[in-house]
mmCIF file of C-alpha atoms and ligand atoms in Angstrom:
data_model
loop_
_atom_site.group_PDB
_atom_site.id
_atom_site.type_symbol
_atom_site.label_atom_id
_atom_site.label_comp_id
_atom_site.label_asym_id
_atom_site.label_seq_id
_atom_site.Cartn_x
_atom_site.Cartn_y
_atom_site.Cartn_z
ATOM 1 C CA MET A 12 -35.470 -135.958 3.617
ATOM 2 C CA ASP A 13 -32.895 -135.463 0.938
ATOM 3 C CA LEU A 14 -32.905 -131.873 -0.015
ATOM 4 C CA HIS A 15 -33.471 -132.688 -3.634
ATOM 5 C CA SER A 16 -36.116 -135.226 -2.916
ATOM 6 C CA ARG A 17 -39.293 -135.078 -4.867
ATOM 7 C CA GLN A 18 -41.071 -137.205 -2.123
ATOM 8 C CA LEU A 19 -41.564 -137.669 1.380
ATOM 9 C CA THR A 20 -41.485 -141.290 2.986
ATOM 10 C CA LEU A 21 -44.792 -142.315 4.771
ATOM 11 C CA GLY A 22 -45.672 -145.368 6.882
ATOM 12 C CA SER A 23 -47.174 -146.872 3.771
ATOM 13 C CA GLY A 24 -45.363 -145.584 0.649
ATOM 14 C CA ILE A 25 -44.456 -142.106 -0.588
ATOM 15 C CA MET A 26 -46.026 -138.649 -0.806
ATOM 16 C CA PRO A 27 -44.889 -136.630 -3.675
ATOM 17 C CA SER A 28 -43.374 -133.297 -2.195
ATOM 18 C CA VAL A 29 -45.487 -131.080 -4.612
ATOM 19 C CA GLY A 30 -49.438 -131.755 -5.272
ATOM 20 C CA LEU A 31 -52.288 -129.501 -6.719
ATOM 21 C CA GLY A 32 -54.309 -127.889 -4.227
ATOM 22 C CA THR A 33 -57.946 -128.113 -5.540
ATOM 23 C CA PHE A 34 -59.882 -125.608 -3.418
ATOM 24 C CA THR A 35 -61.258 -122.874 -5.484
ATOM 25 C CA PHE A 36 -63.348 -121.079 -2.799
ATOM 26 C CA PHE A 37 -66.363 -122.532 -4.121
ATOM 27 C CA GLY A 38 -65.860 -121.682 -7.706
ATOM 28 C CA LYS A 39 -65.027 -118.085 -6.981
ATOM 29 C CA HIS A 40 -61.338 -118.696 -8.196
ATOM 30 C CA GLY A 41 -61.766 -121.212 -10.681
ATOM 31 C CA SER A 42 -64.736 -122.763 -12.468
ATOM 32 C CA PRO A 43 -65.482 -126.768 -12.280
ATOM 33 C CA ASP A 44 -64.138 -126.675 -16.165
ATOM 34 C CA GLU A 45 -61.169 -124.625 -15.165
ATOM 35 C CA MET A 46 -60.352 -127.032 -12.165
ATOM 36 C CA GLU A 47 -60.894 -130.230 -14.145
ATOM 37 C CA SER A 48 -58.521 -128.962 -17.029
ATOM 38 C CA ALA A 49 -56.239 -127.958 -14.439
ATOM 39 C CA VAL A 50 -55.911 -131.584 -13.134
ATOM 40 C CA GLY A 51 -55.054 -132.623 -16.681
ATOM 41 C CA LEU A 52 -52.462 -130.183 -17.218
ATOM 42 C CA ALA A 53 -51.026 -130.951 -13.749
ATOM 43 C CA ILE A 54 -50.671 -134.578 -14.762
ATOM 44 C CA ASP A 55 -48.990 -133.656 -18.087
ATOM 45 C CA ALA A 56 -46.617 -131.400 -16.008
ATOM 46 C CA GLY A 57 -45.573 -134.210 -13.888
ATOM 47 C CA TYR A 58 -47.829 -133.831 -10.762
ATOM 48 C CA ARG A 59 -48.626 -137.217 -9.072
ATOM 49 C CA HIS A 60 -50.369 -135.705 -6.033
ATOM 50 C CA PHE A 61 -53.758 -134.061 -5.774
ATOM 51 C CA ASP A 62 -55.061 -132.351 -2.367
ATOM 52 C CA CYS A 63 -58.818 -132.801 -2.168
ATOM 53 C CA ALA A 64 -61.541 -132.624 0.336
ATOM 54 C CA TRP A 65 -65.222 -133.456 0.568
ATOM 55 C CA VAL A 66 -66.088 -129.786 1.437
ATOM 56 C CA TYR A 67 -64.234 -128.176 -1.542
ATOM 57 C CA GLY A 68 -66.913 -129.565 -3.897
ATOM 58 C CA THR A 69 -64.395 -130.249 -6.607
ATOM 59 C CA GLN A 70 -63.788 -133.820 -6.178
ATOM 60 C CA GLY A 71 -66.153 -134.824 -9.167
ATOM 61 C CA VAL A 72 -64.153 -132.794 -11.639
ATOM 62 C CA VAL A 73 -60.771 -134.214 -10.423
ATOM 63 C CA GLY A 74 -62.000 -137.484 -10.347
ATOM 64 C CA ARG A 75 -63.320 -137.252 -14.011
ATOM 65 C CA MET A 76 -59.787 -135.930 -15.324
ATOM 66 C CA LEU A 77 -58.103 -138.578 -13.329
ATOM 67 C CA GLU A 78 -60.303 -141.177 -14.857
ATOM 68 C CA LYS A 79 -59.764 -139.943 -18.276
ATOM 69 C CA LYS A 80 -56.062 -139.971 -17.867
ATOM 70 C CA ILE A 81 -56.154 -143.518 -16.591
ATOM 71 C CA ASN A 82 -58.277 -144.600 -19.391
ATOM 72 C CA GLU A 83 -55.927 -142.848 -21.989
ATOM 73 C CA GLY A 84 -52.956 -144.856 -20.514
ATOM 74 C CA VAL A 85 -51.211 -141.665 -19.446
ATOM 75 C CA ILE A 86 -51.084 -142.773 -15.824
ATOM 76 C CA GLU A 87 -52.213 -145.816 -13.641
ATOM 77 C CA ARG A 88 -54.077 -145.242 -10.448
ATOM 78 C CA GLU A 89 -51.216 -146.596 -8.551
ATOM 79 C CA ASP A 90 -49.073 -143.555 -9.857
ATOM 80 C CA VAL A 91 -51.070 -140.923 -8.273
ATOM 81 C CA PHE A 92 -51.296 -140.022 -4.552
ATOM 82 C CA ILE A 93 -54.877 -138.490 -3.764
ATOM 83 C CA THR A 94 -55.716 -136.951 -0.469
ATOM 84 C CA THR A 95 -59.255 -136.365 0.768
ATOM 85 C CA LYS A 96 -60.545 -134.971 4.139
ATOM 86 C CA LEU A 97 -63.246 -135.719 6.623
ATOM 87 C CA TRP A 98 -65.405 -132.665 7.074
ATOM 88 C CA ASN A 99 -66.645 -131.209 10.456
ATOM 89 C CA THR A 100 -70.282 -132.050 9.988
ATOM 90 C CA HIS A 101 -69.392 -135.968 9.794
ATOM 91 C CA HIS A 102 -67.431 -136.355 12.953
ATOM 92 C CA ASN A 103 -70.413 -138.422 14.205
ATOM 93 C CA PRO A 104 -68.838 -142.023 14.064
ATOM 94 C CA LYS A 105 -71.854 -143.197 12.284
ATOM 95 C CA LEU A 106 -70.916 -140.739 9.301
ATOM 96 C CA VAL A 107 -67.142 -141.193 8.880
ATOM 97 C CA LEU A 108 -67.276 -144.142 6.546
ATOM 98 C CA GLY A 109 -70.341 -142.891 4.608
ATOM 99 C CA GLU A 110 -68.415 -139.591 3.814
ATOM 100 C CA LEU A 111 -65.207 -141.425 2.785
ATOM 101 C CA LYS A 112 -67.395 -143.679 0.340
ATOM 102 C CA GLU A 113 -68.961 -140.512 -1.042
ATOM 103 C CA SER A 114 -65.659 -139.009 -1.769
ATOM 104 C CA LEU A 115 -64.360 -142.329 -3.346
ATOM 105 C CA ASN A 116 -67.556 -142.239 -5.618
ATOM 106 C CA GLN A 117 -66.803 -138.614 -6.660
ATOM 107 C CA LEU A 118 -63.112 -139.141 -7.239
ATOM 108 C CA ARG A 119 -64.011 -142.431 -9.238
ATOM 109 C CA THR A 120 -61.569 -144.598 -7.292
ATOM 110 C CA ASN A 121 -61.868 -147.421 -4.782
ATOM 111 C CA TYR A 122 -59.328 -146.121 -2.465
ATOM 112 C CA VAL A 123 -57.449 -142.891 -1.468
ATOM 113 C CA ASP A 124 -54.015 -142.582 -0.415
ATOM 114 C CA MET A 125 -54.386 -140.257 2.393
ATOM 115 C CA PHE A 126 -57.559 -139.606 4.476
ATOM 116 C CA LEU A 127 -57.308 -136.600 6.905
ATOM 117 C CA MET A 128 -59.583 -135.196 9.710
ATOM 118 C CA HIS A 129 -59.900 -131.803 8.158
ATOM 119 C CA TYR A 130 -60.307 -130.220 11.675
ATOM 120 C CA PRO A 131 -60.841 -131.303 15.017
ATOM 121 C CA THR A 132 -63.976 -129.227 15.380
ATOM 122 C CA GLY A 133 -67.209 -131.202 15.017
ATOM 123 C CA GLN A 134 -70.320 -129.653 13.534
ATOM 124 C CA ARG A 135 -73.859 -130.688 13.333
ATOM 125 C CA ASP A 136 -74.542 -132.746 10.331
ATOM 126 C CA GLN A 137 -76.512 -130.719 7.581
ATOM 127 C CA GLY A 138 -76.583 -133.434 5.045
ATOM 128 C CA PHE A 139 -73.908 -133.887 2.256
ATOM 129 C CA SER A 140 -74.116 -130.716 1.024
ATOM 130 C CA GLY A 141 -70.941 -128.278 0.571
ATOM 131 C CA GLU A 142 -72.812 -124.868 1.260
ATOM 132 C CA LEU A 143 -74.768 -126.071 4.327
ATOM 133 C CA ALA A 144 -71.629 -127.419 5.911
ATOM 134 C CA LEU A 145 -70.090 -124.041 6.138
ATOM 135 C CA SER A 146 -72.309 -122.913 9.126
ATOM 136 C CA THR A 147 -71.236 -120.067 11.342
ATOM 137 C CA ASP A 148 -73.860 -120.552 14.018
ATOM 138 C CA THR A 149 -72.299 -121.762 17.393
ATOM 139 C CA LYS A 150 -75.599 -123.798 17.767
ATOM 140 C CA ASP A 151 -74.247 -126.012 15.070
ATOM 141 C CA TYR A 152 -71.150 -126.986 17.085
ATOM 142 C CA GLU A 153 -71.304 -130.638 17.910
ATOM 143 C CA CYS A 154 -68.408 -132.368 19.861
ATOM 144 C CA TYR A 155 -67.514 -135.982 19.441
ATOM 145 C CA PRO A 156 -64.334 -137.376 21.260
ATOM 146 C CA LEU A 157 -61.503 -137.049 19.031
ATOM 147 C CA GLU A 158 -60.674 -140.647 20.112
ATOM 148 C CA ASP A 159 -64.224 -142.059 18.586
ATOM 149 C CA VAL A 160 -63.685 -140.470 15.402
ATOM 150 C CA TRP A 161 -60.131 -141.459 14.913
ATOM 151 C CA LYS A 162 -61.451 -144.827 15.560
ATOM 152 C CA GLU A 163 -63.602 -144.632 12.684
ATOM 153 C CA MET A 164 -60.755 -143.135 10.581
ATOM 154 C CA GLU A 165 -58.834 -146.480 11.563
ATOM 155 C CA ARG A 166 -61.846 -148.590 10.354
ATOM 156 C CA CYS A 167 -61.596 -146.915 6.882
ATOM 157 C CA HIS A 168 -57.948 -148.003 6.702
ATOM 158 C CA GLN A 169 -58.586 -151.329 7.786
ATOM 159 C CA LEU A 170 -61.302 -151.570 5.072
ATOM 160 C CA GLY A 171 -58.734 -150.867 2.506
ATOM 161 C CA LEU A 172 -60.460 -147.612 1.610
ATOM 162 C CA THR A 173 -57.561 -145.564 2.565
ATOM 163 C CA LYS A 174 -53.677 -146.480 2.537
ATOM 164 C CA ASN A 175 -52.886 -143.729 5.356
ATOM 165 C CA ILE A 176 -54.870 -141.720 7.886
ATOM 166 C CA GLY A 177 -53.840 -138.322 9.337
ATOM 167 C CA LEU A 178 -54.647 -134.930 10.713
ATOM 168 C CA SER A 179 -55.249 -131.505 9.606
ATOM 169 C CA ASN A 180 -55.513 -128.259 11.669
ATOM 170 C CA PHE A 181 -54.837 -130.047 14.962
ATOM 171 C CA THR A 182 -52.748 -128.646 17.873
ATOM 172 C CA ILE A 183 -49.847 -130.459 19.516
ATOM 173 C CA ASP A 184 -52.172 -131.495 22.505
ATOM 174 C CA GLN A 185 -54.797 -132.600 20.180
ATOM 175 C CA THR A 186 -52.292 -134.748 18.029
ATOM 176 C CA LYS A 187 -50.924 -136.147 21.472
ATOM 177 C CA ILE A 188 -54.703 -137.286 22.151
ATOM 178 C CA ILE A 189 -54.656 -139.395 18.908
ATOM 179 C CA PHE A 190 -51.197 -140.778 19.408
ATOM 180 C CA ASP A 191 -52.291 -142.017 22.799
ATOM 181 C CA CYS A 192 -55.519 -143.762 21.820
ATOM 182 C CA CYS A 193 -54.292 -145.208 18.386
ATOM 183 C CA THR A 194 -53.889 -148.545 16.974
ATOM 184 C CA ILE A 195 -52.868 -146.820 13.591
ATOM 185 C CA LYS A 196 -50.665 -143.908 13.930
ATOM 186 C CA PRO A 197 -51.476 -140.521 12.051
ATOM 187 C CA SER A 198 -48.827 -140.518 9.183
ATOM 188 C CA ASN A 199 -49.398 -137.052 7.975
ATOM 189 C CA ILE A 200 -50.504 -133.498 9.313
ATOM 190 C CA GLN A 201 -51.776 -130.821 6.854
ATOM 191 C CA ILE A 202 -51.306 -127.166 8.441
ATOM 192 C CA GLU A 203 -50.660 -123.780 7.423
ATOM 193 C CA VAL A 204 -47.042 -123.305 6.904
ATOM 194 C CA THR A 205 -45.694 -120.169 4.843
ATOM 195 C CA PRO A 206 -42.658 -117.944 4.979
ATOM 196 C CA TYR A 207 -44.976 -115.667 7.158
ATOM 197 C CA PHE A 208 -46.218 -118.550 9.382
ATOM 198 C CA LEU A 209 -43.561 -121.034 10.092
ATOM 199 C CA ASN A 210 -45.668 -122.742 12.686
ATOM 200 C CA GLU A 211 -42.350 -124.051 13.900
ATOM 201 C CA ARG A 212 -43.215 -125.952 17.214
ATOM 202 C CA LEU A 213 -46.132 -127.899 15.641
ATOM 203 C CA VAL A 214 -43.965 -128.821 12.386
ATOM 204 C CA LYS A 215 -40.914 -129.991 14.661
ATOM 205 C CA PHE A 216 -43.331 -131.919 16.907
ATOM 206 C CA CYS A 217 -45.053 -133.760 14.096
ATOM 207 C CA ILE A 218 -41.745 -134.596 12.372
ATOM 208 C CA GLY A 219 -40.375 -135.811 15.636
ATOM 209 C CA ARG A 220 -43.197 -138.191 15.962
ATOM 210 C CA GLY A 221 -42.653 -139.665 12.569
ATOM 211 C CA MET A 222 -45.345 -137.854 10.584
ATOM 212 C CA THR A 223 -44.829 -136.006 7.364
ATOM 213 C CA VAL A 224 -45.982 -132.459 7.298
ATOM 214 C CA THR A 225 -47.907 -130.782 4.435
ATOM 215 C CA SER A 226 -47.884 -127.027 3.952
ATOM 216 C CA TYR A 227 -51.245 -125.826 2.903
ATOM 217 C CA CYS A 228 -51.833 -122.131 1.406
ATOM 218 C CA PRO A 229 -47.992 -122.386 0.902
ATOM 219 C CA LEU A 230 -47.974 -119.199 -1.434
ATOM 220 C CA GLY A 231 -49.928 -117.433 1.210
ATOM 221 C CA SER A 232 -53.378 -117.712 -0.696
ATOM 222 C CA PRO A 233 -53.391 -114.461 -2.588
ATOM 223 C CA THR A 234 -57.158 -115.063 -3.266
ATOM 224 C CA HIS A 235 -58.125 -115.501 0.356
ATOM 225 C CA PRO A 236 -60.612 -112.891 1.540
ATOM 226 C CA VAL A 237 -57.979 -111.277 3.732
ATOM 227 C CA ARG A 238 -55.423 -110.850 0.730
ATOM 228 C CA LEU A 239 -58.216 -109.470 -1.326
ATOM 229 C CA ALA A 240 -58.932 -106.778 1.444
ATOM 230 C CA GLY A 241 -55.343 -105.635 0.896
ATOM 231 C CA GLU A 242 -53.050 -107.545 3.423
ATOM 232 C CA LYS A 243 -49.964 -108.263 1.457
ATOM 233 C CA GLY A 244 -48.655 -111.904 1.261
ATOM 234 C CA PRO A 245 -45.302 -113.444 0.827
ATOM 235 C CA LEU A 246 -45.562 -113.443 -3.095
ATOM 236 C CA GLU A 247 -45.244 -109.640 -2.848
ATOM 237 C CA ASP A 248 -42.389 -109.673 -0.138
ATOM 238 C CA PRO A 249 -39.517 -107.442 -1.234
ATOM 239 C CA VAL A 250 -36.845 -109.803 0.406
ATOM 240 C CA LEU A 251 -38.300 -112.786 -1.659
ATOM 241 C CA MET A 252 -38.643 -110.526 -4.803
ATOM 242 C CA GLU A 253 -35.006 -109.757 -4.596
ATOM 243 C CA MET A 254 -33.983 -113.383 -4.056
ATOM 244 C CA SER A 255 -36.142 -114.320 -7.088
ATOM 245 C CA LYS A 256 -34.224 -111.857 -9.266
ATOM 246 C CA GLU A 257 -30.823 -113.195 -8.015
ATOM 247 C CA LYS A 258 -31.569 -116.670 -8.439
ATOM 248 C CA GLY A 259 -33.637 -116.426 -11.652
ATOM 249 C CA LYS A 260 -36.615 -118.303 -10.234
ATOM 250 C CA SER A 261 -40.083 -116.888 -9.454
ATOM 251 C CA VAL A 262 -41.025 -115.814 -6.045
ATOM 252 C CA ALA A 263 -43.540 -118.686 -6.008
ATOM 253 C CA GLN A 264 -40.754 -121.064 -6.709
ATOM 254 C CA ILE A 265 -38.481 -119.769 -4.200
ATOM 255 C CA ILE A 266 -41.215 -120.142 -1.499
ATOM 256 C CA LEU A 267 -42.170 -123.692 -2.438
ATOM 257 C CA ARG A 268 -38.374 -124.632 -2.656
ATOM 258 C CA PHE A 269 -38.071 -123.054 0.843
ATOM 259 C CA LEU A 270 -40.959 -125.189 2.076
ATOM 260 C CA ILE A 271 -39.681 -128.216 0.670
ATOM 261 C CA GLN A 272 -36.149 -127.679 2.193
ATOM 262 C CA TYR A 273 -37.845 -126.886 5.579
ATOM 263 C CA GLY A 274 -39.039 -130.499 5.387
ATOM 264 C CA THR A 275 -42.508 -130.375 4.363
ATOM 265 C CA SER A 276 -44.576 -131.225 1.182
ATOM 266 C CA VAL A 277 -46.414 -128.216 -0.566
ATOM 267 C CA ILE A 278 -50.034 -128.418 -2.239
ATOM 268 C CA PRO A 279 -50.194 -124.944 -4.246
ATOM 269 C CA LYS A 280 -53.463 -124.469 -5.980
ATOM 270 C CA SER A 281 -53.568 -123.004 -9.580
ATOM 271 C CA VAL A 282 -55.872 -123.141 -12.522
ATOM 272 C CA THR A 283 -53.485 -121.086 -14.714
ATOM 273 C CA PRO A 284 -51.639 -123.235 -17.170
ATOM 274 C CA SER A 285 -48.135 -121.420 -16.694
ATOM 275 C CA ARG A 286 -48.273 -121.282 -13.069
ATOM 276 C CA ILE A 287 -49.116 -125.027 -12.866
ATOM 277 C CA LYS A 288 -45.986 -125.699 -14.452
ATOM 278 C CA GLU A 289 -43.880 -123.359 -12.777
ATOM 279 C CA ASN A 290 -44.932 -124.491 -9.272
ATOM 280 C CA ILE A 291 -43.562 -128.092 -9.824
ATOM 281 C CA ASN A 292 -40.541 -126.843 -11.503
ATOM 282 C CA VAL A 293 -38.537 -126.338 -8.212
ATOM 283 C CA PHE A 294 -36.117 -129.451 -8.347
ATOM 284 C CA ASP A 295 -33.455 -127.921 -10.203
ATOM 285 C CA PHE A 296 -31.912 -125.311 -7.723
ATOM 286 C CA GLU A 297 -31.380 -125.270 -4.005
ATOM 287 C CA LEU A 298 -31.353 -122.534 -1.370
ATOM 288 C CA THR A 299 -28.163 -122.137 0.665
ATOM 289 C CA GLU A 300 -28.368 -122.132 4.506
ATOM 290 C CA LYS A 301 -27.960 -118.443 4.389
ATOM 291 C CA GLU A 302 -30.950 -118.047 2.111
ATOM 292 C CA MET A 303 -33.048 -120.482 4.190
ATOM 293 C CA GLN A 304 -32.238 -118.355 7.472
ATOM 294 C CA SER A 305 -33.115 -115.147 5.678
ATOM 295 C CA ILE A 306 -36.528 -116.366 4.586
ATOM 296 C CA LYS A 307 -36.905 -117.821 8.112
ATOM 297 C CA SER A 308 -36.552 -114.256 9.526
ATOM 298 C CA LEU A 309 -39.644 -113.114 7.534
ATOM 299 C CA ASN A 310 -41.716 -115.104 9.803
ATOM 300 C CA LYS A 311 -44.442 -113.064 11.273
ATOM 301 C CA ASN A 312 -46.228 -115.930 13.307
ATOM 302 C CA LYS A 313 -49.386 -114.802 11.852
ATOM 303 C CA ARG A 314 -51.712 -117.362 10.441
ATOM 304 C CA LEU A 315 -54.265 -116.600 7.539
ATOM 305 C CA TYR A 316 -56.630 -119.363 7.923
ATOM 306 C CA ASN A 317 -58.134 -118.754 11.318
ATOM 307 C CA GLU A 318 -61.606 -120.028 10.873
ATOM 308 C CA ILE A 319 -63.088 -117.380 13.119
ATOM 309 C CA ARG A 320 -66.666 -118.809 12.837
ATOM 310 C CA LEU A 321 -65.283 -121.774 14.852
ATOM 311 C CA LYS A 322 -63.576 -119.420 17.586
ATOM 312 C CA HIS A 323 -65.941 -120.468 20.510
ATOM 313 C CA HIS A 324 -65.754 -124.217 19.663
ATOM 314 C CA PRO A 325 -64.283 -126.283 22.466
ATOM 315 C CA GLU A 326 -61.853 -127.678 20.262
ATOM 316 C CA TYR A 327 -60.797 -124.579 18.582
ATOM 317 C CA PRO A 328 -57.328 -125.200 17.377
ATOM 318 C CA PHE A 329 -55.904 -121.907 16.477
ATOM 319 C CA ASP A 330 -55.318 -120.228 19.879
ATOM 320 C CA ALA A 331 -52.580 -122.725 20.976
ATOM 321 C CA PRO A 332 -49.331 -121.400 21.861
ATOM 322 C CA LEU A 333 -46.920 -121.211 18.722
HETATM 323 N N1 LIG B 401 -56.254 -128.469 5.290
HETATM 324 C C1 LIG B 401 -56.759 -127.158 5.317
HETATM 325 O O1 LIG B 401 -57.578 -126.882 6.230
HETATM 326 C C2 LIG B 401 -56.528 -126.358 4.055
HETATM 327 C C3 LIG B 401 -56.772 -124.912 4.056
HETATM 328 C C4 LIG B 401 -56.659 -124.238 2.834
HETATM 329 C C5 LIG B 401 -56.019 -124.839 1.939
HETATM 330 N N2 LIG B 401 -55.917 -126.243 1.820
HETATM 331 C C6 LIG B 401 -55.333 -126.855 0.453
HETATM 332 O O2 LIG B 401 -54.213 -126.155 0.174
HETATM 333 C C7 LIG B 401 -54.291 -125.652 -1.169
HETATM 334 C C8 LIG B 401 -53.606 -124.369 -1.472
HETATM 335 O O3 LIG B 401 -54.083 -123.339 -0.564
HETATM 336 P P1 LIG B 401 -54.767 -121.884 -1.231
HETATM 337 O O4 LIG B 401 -55.498 -122.276 -2.503
HETATM 338 O O5 LIG B 401 -55.334 -121.252 -0.216
HETATM 339 O O6 LIG B 401 -53.384 -121.106 -1.590
HETATM 340 P P2 LIG B 401 -52.181 -121.008 -2.274
HETATM 341 O O7 LIG B 401 -51.971 -122.355 -2.995
HETATM 342 O O8 LIG B 401 -50.992 -120.507 -1.490
HETATM 343 O O9 LIG B 401 -52.541 -119.904 -3.326
HETATM 344 C C9 LIG B 401 -53.393 -120.224 -4.369
HETATM 345 C C10 LIG B 401 -53.574 -118.958 -5.238
HETATM 346 O O10 LIG B 401 -52.304 -118.596 -5.476
HETATM 347 C C11 LIG B 401 -52.288 -118.375 -7.071
HETATM 348 N N3 LIG B 401 -51.211 -119.036 -7.673
HETATM 349 C C12 LIG B 401 -50.795 -120.137 -7.794
HETATM 350 N N4 LIG B 401 -49.627 -120.194 -8.395
HETATM 351 C C13 LIG B 401 -48.929 -119.014 -8.534
HETATM 352 C C14 LIG B 401 -47.691 -118.536 -8.938
HETATM 353 N N5 LIG B 401 -46.709 -119.372 -9.325
HETATM 354 N N6 LIG B 401 -47.736 -117.257 -8.905
HETATM 355 C C15 LIG B 401 -48.863 -116.396 -8.584
HETATM 356 N N7 LIG B 401 -49.919 -116.783 -7.955
HETATM 357 C C16 LIG B 401 -49.910 -118.148 -8.056
HETATM 358 C C17 LIG B 401 -53.458 -119.112 -7.704
HETATM 359 O O11 LIG B 401 -54.261 -118.340 -8.667
HETATM 360 P P3 LIG B 401 -54.581 -119.136 -10.070
HETATM 361 O O12 LIG B 401 -55.482 -120.422 -9.597
HETATM 362 O O13 LIG B 401 -55.505 -118.106 -10.680
HETATM 363 O O14 LIG B 401 -53.403 -119.317 -10.983
HETATM 364 C C18 LIG B 401 -54.381 -119.318 -6.400
HETATM 365 O O15 LIG B 401 -55.396 -118.300 -6.496
HETATM 366 C C19 LIG B 401 -55.881 -125.489 -1.441
HETATM 367 O O16 LIG B 401 -56.235 -125.459 -2.737
HETATM 368 C C20 LIG B 401 -56.277 -126.694 -0.433
HETATM 369 O O17 LIG B 401 -55.990 -127.940 -1.327
HETATM 370 C C21 LIG B 401 -55.938 -127.054 2.874
#
């Protein structure tokens, strides 16, 4: 990837390097109205990539604002890259297509640009309801062969309902299973990557296989429960704060720029107008090799999103060697 590139090349088209995250922790860190207006502000600020998921419960407001901006002639549908994700409770091959259709309905579009398997961990179907879908009960684990779920993801692609299909929160071994069975390759993987969690082996493996990598919680998710309990994240890191002063850029901009130069796309979430603008304004400066190395040395190999409620699931992905 060109260091100054605003986009990554995919099997089918391009993915803008910066997208807006739309997970509000079920309204705790952004009301539906705030998320809707964030999407509008983001479009005005130049965002053309929106990261959604069925389970976030925000697709309705994202879709409403995208439709409004299309109707106003500000953007055309083809200008925006929309990702959505298959939730754990819909791994049953009979449910995959239905979930995507439900997402398309909420997003008010007839296709998405990327449809990802959100996790490799299937759970019992509890209906199309966000809250029920977060069961912590091991009795609700339900495994379908990853190959069978992928076949349905491929069907969604063949039906023209998604331009690309991909993975999220998969290990190297689970990704290999998909490569070994697929007729359509996964073109993207969305995983946690931050200066504190470089996820190096997985990133290298996926890029080596021709996939693009998207870094989720790129800023270290300051409103994640672990952070709210007091664990400091990269936004408060002294080395990054010093670099921010030297370069005249915010810590968030330094982190996002780092992750783009590291070879990934980034999907910071914000409902704050100034931050929405700040987070996409990362293409007018560059980090030197020395600065990149100094940020890499902050790696703690400690992930934030460990989905402890799925810990005993046979496909639990977060114990794999780093
Ligand atoms: N595939 C997966 O399993 C998975 C998992 C987690 C997340 N994701 C995706 O990744 C997106 C981002 O992850 P995330 O929301 O957990 O974490 P994040 O983007 O690292 O952090 C978001 C938080 O940082 C604050 N923030 C945003 N810009 C800032 C800035 N410039 N300076 C200071 N604070 C700033 C936001 O607050 P305000 O909104 O109040 O401004 C928000 O609370 C999600 O929204 C979702 O789309 C995917």
